[in-house]
Amino acid sequence: IVTAEEKPEMTFTSHEEDLMDDILAVMNDCKLATDVWEGEKYVTISSVFPILFKIVDKVSALDVKTDAGEHLRDALVGNLISRFSLTDDEYLSQLSVHAVASFLDPRFKDLAFLGESLHFHIHDMVAEQMEEIEVPTSESELVSSGGPRISKLSKLMGEPSRPDDESSIICSIQDELNAYKGEAKQALDSDPLAWWKGNARKYPRVSAIARRYLQILATSASSERLFSSFGNIYTERRMSLNSEIAEVVLFMHYNNCC
């Protein structure tokens, strides 16, 4: 048995220290991406493509110190490009869910990470889906679609609760799409769902499609955490636990009820 006092100090050669620095530099953005994508309380699907392209650009430009670090850097970049076909526009166009979600997120809507030919493809896909959306015409339809409630004062006075230029519904599908494309990009730390809540009346069709896409999770991490939690509840000594009670226990666990 080695006591704390007898534990030898770990020493590394300069080459080993350089190698550890290279590994941390190459893998750091991958760790950050994993942390972002495993979330379940904020929008994640729209950030998949922007983050992948950013990682490739940043890691490719890294100036590593060791041969092993160079090999790791090149292997990571090569694997990301080949696995997600980041240089194949035809393949990327098939991953329409991720690309459309990025376009519908006001933080990434300029699609700067994709080729211009894909921009038109994604815009056309959204326009086609907009044709299936019925524009809300009544207050109840507007509220259920995520738009702002009309205040009691506005009801009494018979005036809109917002200026006409902000609350007017754009009739033409193409005009609505072009107007959204002309909006300023939002900050990366902003909440796209909050942005859409405030602009649902202005862009009723686009906002309806945005709700479809932005609710998708980028990874299955949340469901895997759920299965792990169930595994902690159903143990060898609790196999006869009633399913309804187990559901309540799980609900209390995830909602900090105890």
Short mmCIF file of C-alpha atoms in Angstrom, two decimals:
data_model
loop_
_atom_site.label_atom_id
_atom_site.label_comp_id
_atom_site.label_asym_id
_atom_site.label_seq_id
_atom_site.Cartn_x
_atom_site.Cartn_y
_atom_site.Cartn_z
CA ILE A 1 0.00 0.00 0.00
CA VAL A 2 1.32 3.41 -1.00
CA THR A 3 0.28 6.27 1.26
CA ALA A 4 -0.31 9.81 0.09
CA GLU A 5 3.03 10.85 1.49
CA GLU A 6 4.83 8.07 -0.36
CA LYS A 7 3.05 8.63 -3.68
CA PRO A 8 5.70 9.54 -6.27
CA GLU A 9 5.29 12.76 -8.22
CA MET A 10 4.36 12.33 -11.86
CA THR A 11 6.84 13.92 -14.20
CA PHE A 12 6.56 14.32 -17.95
CA THR A 13 9.14 14.97 -20.58
CA SER A 14 8.85 18.10 -22.68
CA HIS A 15 7.71 15.97 -25.62
CA GLU A 16 4.92 14.41 -23.55
CA GLU A 17 3.80 17.84 -22.38
CA ASP A 18 3.73 19.06 -25.99
CA LEU A 19 1.71 16.01 -26.97
CA MET A 20 -0.85 16.62 -24.22
CA ASP A 21 -1.14 20.25 -25.33
CA ASP A 22 -1.76 19.10 -28.90
CA ILE A 23 -4.43 16.60 -27.85
CA LEU A 24 -6.25 19.20 -25.76
CA ALA A 25 -6.10 21.75 -28.57
CA VAL A 26 -7.42 19.31 -31.19
CA MET A 27 -10.17 17.79 -29.05
CA ASN A 28 -11.33 20.86 -27.13
CA ASP A 29 -13.93 21.98 -29.72
CA CYS A 30 -15.27 18.43 -29.98
CA LYS A 31 -15.91 18.46 -26.24
CA LEU A 32 -17.70 21.81 -26.51
CA ALA A 33 -19.80 20.54 -29.43
CA THR A 34 -20.82 17.47 -27.44
CA ASP A 35 -21.88 19.66 -24.53
CA VAL A 36 -23.99 21.83 -26.85
CA TRP A 37 -25.66 19.00 -28.76
CA GLU A 38 -26.61 16.90 -25.74
CA GLY A 39 -28.86 19.67 -24.37
CA GLU A 40 -32.61 19.22 -24.26
CA LYS A 41 -33.87 22.57 -22.95
CA TYR A 42 -32.76 24.68 -25.89
CA VAL A 43 -32.53 24.46 -29.69
CA THR A 44 -29.76 22.10 -30.85
CA ILE A 45 -30.59 20.72 -34.32
CA SER A 46 -29.88 24.02 -36.09
CA SER A 47 -26.32 24.22 -34.78
CA VAL A 48 -25.14 20.86 -36.14
CA PHE A 49 -23.88 22.06 -39.54
CA PRO A 50 -22.48 25.42 -38.34
CA ILE A 51 -20.50 23.70 -35.57
CA LEU A 52 -19.20 20.90 -37.80
CA PHE A 53 -17.87 23.34 -40.39
CA LYS A 54 -16.41 25.58 -37.68
CA ILE A 55 -14.58 22.65 -36.06
CA VAL A 56 -13.09 21.61 -39.42
CA ASP A 57 -11.91 25.16 -40.12
CA LYS A 58 -10.45 25.74 -36.64
CA VAL A 59 -8.78 22.36 -36.24
CA SER A 60 -7.32 22.44 -39.76
CA ALA A 61 -5.60 25.72 -38.91
CA LEU A 62 -4.08 24.48 -35.64
CA ASP A 63 -0.32 24.70 -35.38
CA VAL A 64 0.56 21.54 -33.45
CA LYS A 65 3.97 20.74 -31.97
CA THR A 66 4.27 16.97 -32.40
CA ASP A 67 3.95 14.41 -35.19
CA ALA A 68 1.32 12.54 -33.18
CA GLY A 69 -0.63 15.77 -32.73
CA GLU A 70 -0.45 16.41 -36.47
CA HIS A 71 -1.72 12.90 -37.17
CA LEU A 72 -4.60 13.36 -34.71
CA ARG A 73 -5.50 16.73 -36.23
CA ASP A 74 -5.52 15.41 -39.80
CA ALA A 75 -7.40 12.23 -38.82
CA LEU A 76 -10.13 14.20 -37.02
CA VAL A 77 -10.62 16.63 -39.88
CA GLY A 78 -10.61 13.83 -42.45
CA ASN A 79 -13.10 11.74 -40.49
CA LEU A 80 -15.49 14.64 -39.99
CA ILE A 81 -15.41 15.54 -43.68
CA SER A 82 -15.88 11.94 -44.85
CA ARG A 83 -18.46 10.92 -42.25
CA PHE A 84 -20.70 13.94 -42.83
CA SER A 85 -19.69 14.48 -46.49
CA LEU A 86 -19.07 18.15 -45.78
CA THR A 87 -17.59 18.77 -49.22
CA ASP A 88 -20.37 16.96 -51.12
CA ASP A 89 -23.18 19.43 -51.87
CA GLU A 90 -25.41 16.71 -53.32
CA TYR A 91 -25.18 14.66 -50.12
CA LEU A 92 -25.64 17.72 -47.91
CA SER A 93 -28.82 18.59 -49.77
CA GLN A 94 -30.21 15.22 -48.65
CA LEU A 95 -29.61 16.16 -45.01
CA SER A 96 -32.35 18.72 -45.40
CA VAL A 97 -33.55 18.57 -41.79
CA HIS A 98 -30.28 19.95 -40.44
CA ALA A 99 -29.87 22.53 -43.20
CA VAL A 100 -33.47 23.76 -43.07
CA ALA A 101 -33.28 23.98 -39.27
CA SER A 102 -30.17 26.17 -39.60
CA PHE A 103 -31.99 28.45 -42.05
CA LEU A 104 -34.99 28.72 -39.72
CA ASP A 105 -32.76 29.67 -36.80
CA PRO A 106 -32.24 33.47 -36.91
CA ARG A 107 -28.68 32.94 -35.62
CA PHE A 108 -27.60 30.88 -38.66
CA LYS A 109 -30.12 31.83 -41.35
CA ASP A 110 -27.51 33.21 -43.75
CA LEU A 111 -26.16 29.64 -44.20
CA ALA A 112 -22.66 31.07 -44.58
CA PHE A 113 -21.17 27.60 -44.10
CA LEU A 114 -22.91 26.16 -47.18
CA GLY A 115 -22.43 26.73 -50.89
CA GLU A 116 -24.74 29.19 -52.64
CA SER A 117 -26.37 26.45 -54.73
CA LEU A 118 -27.56 24.83 -51.52
CA HIS A 119 -29.01 28.15 -50.36
CA PHE A 120 -31.50 28.12 -53.25
CA HIS A 121 -32.30 24.46 -52.66
CA ILE A 122 -33.13 25.07 -48.98
CA HIS A 123 -35.10 28.25 -49.71
CA ASP A 124 -37.18 26.36 -52.28
CA MET A 125 -37.85 23.56 -49.79
CA VAL A 126 -39.10 26.04 -47.21
CA ALA A 127 -41.23 27.86 -49.80
CA GLU A 128 -42.88 24.56 -50.80
CA GLN A 129 -43.74 23.83 -47.18
CA MET A 130 -45.07 27.36 -46.71
CA GLU A 131 -47.69 26.66 -49.36
CA GLU A 132 -49.26 24.11 -47.01
CA ILE A 133 -49.56 26.60 -44.12
CA GLU A 134 -52.80 28.49 -43.62
CA VAL A 135 -52.25 32.05 -42.46
CA PRO A 136 -54.10 32.66 -39.14
CA THR A 137 -56.84 35.25 -39.58
CA SER A 138 -58.48 35.36 -36.14
CA GLU A 139 -57.09 36.23 -32.72
CA SER A 140 -57.60 32.69 -31.42
CA GLU A 141 -55.69 31.23 -34.37
CA LEU A 142 -52.89 33.75 -33.89
CA VAL A 143 -52.51 32.98 -30.18
CA SER A 144 -52.51 29.21 -30.76
CA SER A 145 -49.85 29.64 -33.43
CA GLY A 146 -47.49 31.28 -30.96
CA GLY A 147 -48.23 34.92 -31.78
CA PRO A 148 -48.74 37.70 -29.24
CA ARG A 149 -52.01 38.06 -27.35
CA ILE A 150 -54.04 41.18 -28.05
CA SER A 151 -54.27 43.26 -24.88
CA LYS A 152 -57.60 44.09 -23.22
CA LEU A 153 -56.96 47.79 -23.85
CA SER A 154 -56.50 47.13 -27.56
CA LYS A 155 -59.76 45.17 -27.61
CA LEU A 156 -61.62 48.04 -25.94
CA MET A 157 -60.10 50.77 -28.08
CA GLY A 158 -60.23 48.79 -31.30
CA GLU A 159 -56.58 49.47 -32.06
CA PRO A 160 -53.75 47.01 -32.77
CA SER A 161 -51.40 46.28 -29.90
CA ARG A 162 -48.42 46.75 -32.22
CA PRO A 163 -47.56 49.30 -34.90
CA ASP A 164 -48.96 48.40 -38.31
CA ASP A 165 -45.52 47.91 -39.87
CA GLU A 166 -44.66 45.25 -37.26
CA SER A 167 -47.96 43.40 -36.96
CA SER A 168 -49.12 43.32 -40.56
CA ILE A 169 -49.21 39.84 -42.05
CA ILE A 170 -47.27 39.51 -45.30
CA CYS A 171 -49.56 37.91 -47.87
CA SER A 172 -47.13 36.64 -50.49
CA ILE A 173 -45.14 33.51 -49.63
CA GLN A 174 -42.07 34.79 -51.46
CA ASP A 175 -42.37 38.23 -49.86
CA GLU A 176 -42.60 36.67 -46.42
CA LEU A 177 -39.58 34.46 -47.07
CA ASN A 178 -37.55 37.35 -48.48
CA ALA A 179 -38.49 39.56 -45.54
CA TYR A 180 -37.29 36.90 -43.09
CA LYS A 181 -34.04 36.50 -45.04
CA GLY A 182 -33.56 40.26 -44.75
CA GLU A 183 -33.79 40.23 -40.95
CA ALA A 184 -30.59 40.84 -39.02
CA LYS A 185 -28.82 37.77 -37.67
CA GLN A 186 -29.30 37.24 -33.96
CA ALA A 187 -26.52 36.78 -31.41
CA LEU A 188 -25.31 33.24 -30.79
CA ASP A 189 -26.38 33.42 -27.15
CA SER A 190 -29.93 34.50 -28.05
CA ASP A 191 -32.93 32.18 -27.90
CA PRO A 192 -34.36 31.45 -31.38
CA LEU A 193 -37.64 30.24 -29.88
CA ALA A 194 -38.08 33.56 -28.07
CA TRP A 195 -37.30 35.39 -31.34
CA TRP A 196 -39.94 33.41 -33.18
CA LYS A 197 -42.46 33.97 -30.42
CA GLY A 198 -42.05 37.70 -30.92
CA ASN A 199 -42.18 37.46 -34.74
CA ALA A 200 -44.84 34.79 -35.25
CA ARG A 201 -47.41 37.34 -36.40
CA LYS A 202 -45.01 38.98 -38.80
CA TYR A 203 -43.95 35.68 -40.39
CA PRO A 204 -46.87 33.28 -39.75
CA ARG A 205 -45.91 30.65 -42.32
CA VAL A 206 -42.16 30.62 -41.67
CA SER A 207 -42.71 30.55 -37.89
CA ALA A 208 -45.03 27.54 -38.22
CA ILE A 209 -42.34 25.64 -40.12
CA ALA A 210 -39.69 26.79 -37.64
CA ARG A 211 -41.65 25.21 -34.79
CA ARG A 212 -41.62 21.90 -36.67
CA TYR A 213 -37.88 21.83 -37.13
CA LEU A 214 -36.40 23.61 -34.11
CA GLN A 215 -38.06 21.22 -31.65
CA ILE A 216 -35.93 18.33 -32.99
CA LEU A 217 -33.02 17.32 -30.77
CA ALA A 218 -29.59 17.00 -32.34
CA THR A 219 -28.71 13.79 -30.47
CA SER A 220 -30.37 10.96 -28.56
CA ALA A 221 -28.55 11.90 -25.35
CA SER A 222 -31.73 12.92 -23.53
CA SER A 223 -33.51 9.63 -24.23
CA GLU A 224 -30.39 7.70 -23.24
CA ARG A 225 -30.30 9.60 -19.95
CA LEU A 226 -33.94 8.65 -19.47
CA PHE A 227 -33.18 4.95 -19.91
CA SER A 228 -30.27 5.25 -17.49
CA SER A 229 -32.53 6.85 -14.90
CA PHE A 230 -35.06 4.05 -15.31
CA GLY A 231 -32.23 1.59 -14.77
CA ASN A 232 -31.46 3.26 -11.46
CA ILE A 233 -35.11 3.01 -10.42
CA TYR A 234 -35.72 -0.60 -11.46
CA THR A 235 -33.03 -2.44 -9.52
CA GLU A 236 -32.85 -6.10 -8.47
CA ARG A 237 -34.61 -5.23 -5.22
CA ARG A 238 -37.30 -3.12 -6.89
CA MET A 239 -38.33 -5.22 -9.89
CA SER A 240 -41.95 -5.39 -8.70
CA LEU A 241 -42.27 -1.60 -8.55
CA ASN A 242 -45.53 -0.36 -10.05
CA SER A 243 -44.97 1.39 -13.40
CA GLU A 244 -47.09 4.38 -12.36
CA ILE A 245 -45.02 4.88 -9.21
CA ALA A 246 -41.82 4.57 -11.24
CA GLU A 247 -43.10 7.25 -13.61
CA VAL A 248 -43.82 9.58 -10.66
CA VAL A 249 -40.34 8.94 -9.21
CA LEU A 250 -38.77 9.74 -12.58
CA PHE A 251 -40.86 12.90 -12.92
CA MET A 252 -39.81 14.07 -9.47
CA HIS A 253 -36.17 13.36 -10.29
CA TYR A 254 -36.17 15.42 -13.49
CA ASN A 255 -38.20 18.25 -12.02
CA ASN A 256 -36.22 18.58 -8.78
CA CYS A 257 -39.22 17.80 -6.63
CA CYS A 258 -37.18 16.33 -3.81
#
